[in-house]
Coordinates of C-alpha atoms in Angstrom, one line a residue:
Chain A
M1 CA 114.0 52.1 113.6
G2 CA 111.0 50.1 115.1
M3 CA 107.8 49.4 113.2
Q4 CA 105.8 51.7 115.3
E5 CA 108.2 54.7 114.9
T6 CA 108.2 54.3 111.1
A7 CA 104.5 54.3 111.1
S8 CA 104.2 57.4 113.2
F9 CA 106.8 59.1 111.0
L10 CA 104.8 58.2 107.9
F11 CA 101.4 59.0 109.2
I12 CA 102.1 62.3 110.7
T13 CA 98.8 64.1 111.2
K14 CA 98.0 67.6 109.9
K15 CA 97.8 68.8 113.5
Q16 CA 101.3 67.6 114.3
L17 CA 102.6 69.2 111.2
L18 CA 101.1 72.6 112.1
R19 CA 102.5 72.2 115.6
Q20 CA 106.0 71.6 114.2
R21 CA 105.7 74.6 111.9
L22 CA 104.5 76.7 114.8
S23 CA 107.4 75.7 117.1
K24 CA 109.9 76.3 114.3
F25 CA 108.4 79.7 113.7
L26 CA 108.5 80.6 117.4
S27 CA 112.1 79.4 117.8
E28 CA 113.3 81.4 114.8
N29 CA 111.5 84.5 116.0
M30 CA 112.5 84.2 119.6
L31 CA 116.1 84.1 118.3
L32 CA 115.5 87.2 116.3
Y33 CA 113.9 88.8 119.4
Y34 CA 116.9 87.8 121.5
C35 CA 119.4 89.2 118.9
N36 CA 117.5 92.5 118.9
K37 CA 117.5 92.6 122.7
K38 CA 121.2 91.9 122.8
G39 CA 121.8 94.9 120.5
G40 CA 120.1 97.1 123.1
N41 CA 117.2 97.8 120.7
N42 CA 113.8 96.3 120.6
M43 CA 112.9 97.3 117.1
A44 CA 111.0 94.9 114.8
K45 CA 112.7 96.1 111.6
E46 CA 116.1 97.7 111.9
F47 CA 116.8 98.0 108.2
T48 CA 114.6 98.6 105.1
T49 CA 115.2 100.0 101.7
T50 CA 113.6 102.7 99.6
N51 CA 114.1 103.4 95.9
N52 CA 117.4 105.2 96.5
A53 CA 118.6 104.2 99.9
L54 CA 119.2 101.8 102.8
V55 CA 117.1 103.0 105.8
V56 CA 118.4 102.4 109.3
H57 CA 115.6 102.6 111.8
L58 CA 116.9 103.7 115.2
D59 CA 114.9 103.2 118.3
G60 CA 114.9 104.2 122.0
E61 CA 117.9 105.9 123.7
I62 CA 121.0 106.1 121.6
D63 CA 123.9 106.3 124.1
Q64 CA 127.4 104.8 124.1
Y65 CA 126.0 101.3 125.0
A66 CA 123.5 101.3 122.1
A67 CA 125.9 103.0 119.7
A68 CA 128.6 100.4 120.2
N69 CA 126.2 97.6 119.5
L70 CA 124.6 99.2 116.5
K71 CA 127.9 100.3 114.8
S72 CA 129.0 96.9 113.5
K73 CA 125.4 95.8 112.6
I74 CA 124.9 98.9 110.5
D75 CA 128.4 98.6 108.9
V76 CA 127.7 95.0 107.9
E77 CA 124.3 96.1 106.4
I78 CA 126.0 99.0 104.4
E79 CA 128.6 96.5 103.1
M80 CA 125.8 94.1 101.9
T81 CA 123.4 96.6 100.3
E82 CA 123.6 97.7 96.7
K83 CA 122.2 101.1 97.6
R84 CA 124.6 104.0 97.4
N85 CA 122.8 106.2 100.0
L86 CA 121.9 105.9 103.6
I87 CA 118.9 107.3 105.6
F88 CA 118.9 107.3 109.4
D89 CA 115.3 107.4 110.5
L90 CA 115.3 108.9 114.0
G91 CA 111.5 108.8 114.4
N92 CA 111.6 106.4 117.4
V93 CA 114.6 107.9 119.1
T94 CA 113.6 109.2 122.5
L95 CA 117.1 110.4 123.6
M96 CA 120.5 110.8 121.9
D97 CA 123.8 111.9 123.5
S98 CA 127.1 112.6 121.9
S99 CA 127.8 108.9 121.4
G100 CA 124.8 108.9 119.0
I101 CA 126.4 111.9 117.2
G102 CA 129.6 109.9 116.9
L103 CA 127.7 106.9 115.5
I104 CA 126.1 109.2 112.8
L105 CA 129.4 110.9 112.0
G106 CA 131.2 107.6 111.6
R107 CA 128.6 106.2 109.2
Y108 CA 128.7 109.5 107.3
K109 CA 132.4 109.2 106.8
L110 CA 132.0 105.5 105.7
M111 CA 129.3 106.5 103.1
Q112 CA 131.6 109.2 101.8
S113 CA 134.5 106.8 101.4
L114 CA 132.2 104.5 99.4
G115 CA 131.1 107.4 97.2
G116 CA 127.6 107.6 98.7
S117 CA 125.7 110.1 100.8
M118 CA 123.7 110.2 104.0
V119 CA 120.7 112.1 105.4
L120 CA 118.7 112.1 108.6
C121 CA 114.9 112.2 109.0
N122 CA 112.1 112.3 111.6
A123 CA 114.1 113.6 114.6
S124 CA 112.2 114.9 117.6
A125 CA 112.8 118.4 118.9
S126 CA 115.2 117.2 121.6
V127 CA 117.2 115.0 119.2
K128 CA 117.3 117.9 116.7
R129 CA 118.8 120.2 119.4
I130 CA 121.8 117.9 119.9
I131 CA 122.2 117.5 116.1
E132 CA 122.3 121.2 115.7
L133 CA 124.5 121.8 118.7
S134 CA 127.1 119.3 117.5
G135 CA 127.3 120.9 114.1
I136 CA 126.6 117.7 112.1
G137 CA 123.4 119.3 110.9
K138 CA 125.6 121.5 108.6
V139 CA 127.0 118.6 106.7
I140 CA 124.3 115.9 107.1
P141 CA 120.9 117.3 106.0
H142 CA 117.7 116.5 108.0
Y143 CA 114.3 116.0 106.5
K144 CA 110.9 115.9 108.0
S145 CA 109.8 112.6 106.4
R146 CA 111.4 109.5 105.0
D147 CA 109.9 110.3 101.6
T148 CA 111.5 113.7 101.3
A149 CA 114.7 112.3 102.6
D150 CA 114.6 109.6 99.9
R151 CA 113.7 112.2 97.1
S152 CA 116.6 114.4 98.2
F153 CA 119.0 111.8 96.6
I154 CA 117.4 112.2 93.2
E155 CA 117.3 115.9 93.5
S156 CA 121.0 116.1 94.3
I157 CA 121.7 113.9 91.2
I158 CA 119.7 116.3 89.0
Y159 CA 121.4 119.2 90.6
E160 CA 124.8 117.7 89.9
R161 CA 123.9 117.1 86.3
N162 CA 122.7 120.6 85.8
E163 CA 125.9 121.8 87.3
Q164 CA 127.9 119.8 84.8
K165 CA 126.0 121.2 81.8
Chain B
M1 CA 112.4 121.9 149.0
K2 CA 115.6 120.1 149.9
N3 CA 116.5 116.6 148.7
Y4 CA 119.6 114.5 148.3
L5 CA 120.6 111.2 146.6
K6 CA 123.9 109.3 146.4
T7 CA 124.4 106.1 144.4
E8 CA 127.4 104.1 143.2
F9 CA 127.5 101.6 140.4
S10 CA 130.0 99.6 138.2
A11 CA 131.7 101.5 135.4
K12 CA 129.9 99.6 132.7
S13 CA 128.2 101.0 129.6
I14 CA 125.0 99.1 130.4
N15 CA 124.6 101.3 133.5
E16 CA 124.3 104.5 131.4
G17 CA 120.6 103.9 131.0
L18 CA 120.3 103.3 134.7
A19 CA 122.0 106.6 135.5
R20 CA 119.5 108.4 133.3
V21 CA 116.5 106.7 134.9
I22 CA 117.8 107.6 138.4
A23 CA 118.2 111.3 137.3
A24 CA 114.7 111.3 135.8
G25 CA 113.2 109.8 139.0
F26 CA 115.0 112.3 141.3
I27 CA 113.8 115.4 139.4
M28 CA 110.3 114.1 138.7
P29 CA 108.8 115.6 141.9
L30 CA 109.9 119.1 140.7
D31 CA 107.6 118.7 137.7
P32 CA 110.2 119.6 135.1
T33 CA 109.4 120.5 131.5
I34 CA 110.0 117.8 128.8
E35 CA 113.0 119.9 127.6
Q36 CA 114.5 120.2 131.1
M37 CA 114.1 116.5 131.6
A38 CA 115.8 115.7 128.3
D39 CA 118.6 118.2 129.0
I40 CA 119.4 116.7 132.4
K41 CA 119.2 113.1 131.3
T42 CA 121.5 113.8 128.4
A43 CA 124.0 115.7 130.5
V44 CA 124.1 112.9 133.1
S45 CA 124.5 110.4 130.2
E46 CA 127.5 112.4 128.9
A47 CA 129.3 112.6 132.3
V48 CA 128.7 109.0 133.2
T49 CA 129.9 107.9 129.7
N50 CA 133.1 109.9 130.1
S51 CA 133.8 108.2 133.4
I52 CA 133.2 104.8 131.9
I53 CA 135.0 105.2 128.6
H54 CA 137.7 107.7 129.4
G55 CA 138.1 107.5 133.2
Y56 CA 138.3 103.7 133.4
G57 CA 138.5 102.4 129.8
E58 CA 139.3 98.7 130.1
Q59 CA 139.8 99.0 133.9
E60 CA 137.2 98.1 136.4
G61 CA 135.9 100.6 138.9
N62 CA 132.9 102.4 140.2
V63 CA 131.1 105.7 139.3
V64 CA 129.6 107.8 142.1
L65 CA 126.5 109.7 141.1
E66 CA 125.1 112.4 143.5
F67 CA 122.1 114.6 143.2
E68 CA 121.1 117.5 145.4
I69 CA 118.2 119.9 145.1
I70 CA 117.9 123.1 147.1
N71 CA 115.0 125.5 146.2
R72 CA 114.8 124.2 142.6
L73 CA 118.5 124.4 142.0
L74 CA 119.7 121.0 141.0
T75 CA 123.3 120.0 141.5
V76 CA 124.6 116.8 139.8
K77 CA 128.0 115.3 140.8
V78 CA 129.6 112.5 138.8
Q79 CA 132.8 111.1 140.2
D80 CA 135.2 108.4 139.1
F81 CA 138.6 107.2 140.4
G82 CA 140.1 106.5 137.0
V83 CA 143.0 108.0 135.0
G84 CA 142.0 111.6 135.2
I85 CA 142.2 114.3 132.5
E86 CA 145.6 115.5 131.3
D87 CA 144.5 118.9 130.0
I88 CA 141.0 120.0 131.1
Q89 CA 141.0 123.1 128.9
Q90 CA 141.7 121.0 125.8
A91 CA 139.1 118.3 126.8
R92 CA 136.4 121.1 127.0
E93 CA 137.1 122.2 123.5
P94 CA 134.3 121.2 121.1
L95 CA 135.2 118.3 118.8
Y96 CA 138.3 117.4 120.8
T97 CA 138.6 113.7 121.5
S98 CA 141.4 111.6 123.0
K99 CA 139.9 108.7 121.1
P100 CA 139.4 109.8 117.5
E101 CA 139.6 106.2 116.2
S102 CA 136.5 105.0 118.0
D103 CA 133.7 107.2 116.6
R104 CA 133.7 109.6 119.5
S105 CA 132.3 113.0 118.5
G106 CA 134.3 115.0 121.1
M107 CA 131.1 116.8 122.1
G108 CA 130.6 115.5 125.6
F109 CA 131.6 118.5 127.7
T110 CA 130.1 120.9 125.1
V111 CA 126.7 119.1 125.5
M112 CA 127.0 119.2 129.3
E113 CA 127.8 122.9 129.2
S114 CA 125.0 123.8 126.8
F115 CA 122.3 121.7 128.4
M116 CA 123.1 122.7 132.0
D117 CA 123.6 126.2 133.6
S118 CA 127.1 125.5 134.9
L119 CA 129.8 122.9 134.5
H120 CA 132.8 122.5 136.8
I121 CA 135.5 119.9 136.2
I122 CA 138.0 118.8 138.9
S123 CA 140.6 116.2 137.8
E124 CA 143.9 114.8 138.9
Q125 CA 145.9 112.4 136.8
G126 CA 145.9 108.9 138.3
A127 CA 143.3 109.9 140.9
G128 CA 140.1 110.5 138.9
T129 CA 137.7 113.1 137.7
T130 CA 134.7 114.9 139.3
V131 CA 132.2 116.7 137.2
I132 CA 129.8 119.1 139.0
M133 CA 126.8 120.5 137.0
T134 CA 124.0 122.8 138.1
K135 CA 120.6 123.7 136.6
K136 CA 117.8 125.9 137.9
L137 CA 114.4 124.2 137.4

């Protein structure tokens, strides 16, 4: 390493440091953006947690293309989380076809096999119609908000306890 | 009013969104309700998905999508040249799926039937399937 290079390495200015951090931040976030794009969804946050559950935030049009991309992503997240319950937040879903129903049904079966449960929330009128038509509404409850969906898990535990008494 | 559109695209999942956009664009001049728009887009999505997933599967091929409107009666035709349906009666049954292992709900034809006014399926094994749906707007 030459004398000059050593010097510039040692005396890196504050401005340069900021620029480095900024470019690192941008490259990381561009990668995140690209990953989300590839998944067919442009959501900023796909997964969050509440007191009782892992929340999957679905976005846009859930068709066969989107469902196929989301399936493995969601299953990995279910495997990694310590939460026993799952909430599908459909608040930003503009259209869902039977492939979306298949996606929900598949995750419901997975949660059951893990001894957990699953609920839906925030579906629009048109999304609710297909949920009801498919019959999954009878086995997977739907709530008007994420909060009530989250509380339903505690209530079902209390209910179970009362039943046992 | 009379109008007609014919389009052909590769049987790839990524084109399902394109098919819905074409459907929406074609019916837009008729000033449909939000519900009618959602119904038609969903039904088109179902038919096109069937052609891609079941008609062609891993094979390559094209899907032909046709729209016709005569006096506010919309006719949608979705045609593939894939494997065809062995038993149409069985395929139309709610919850029946030929691919239960891959998270299919078996609700495709039921959705088309419920969201449109009529559904007609013509299929020949090895030659392909044509789905014709109508809806009064």
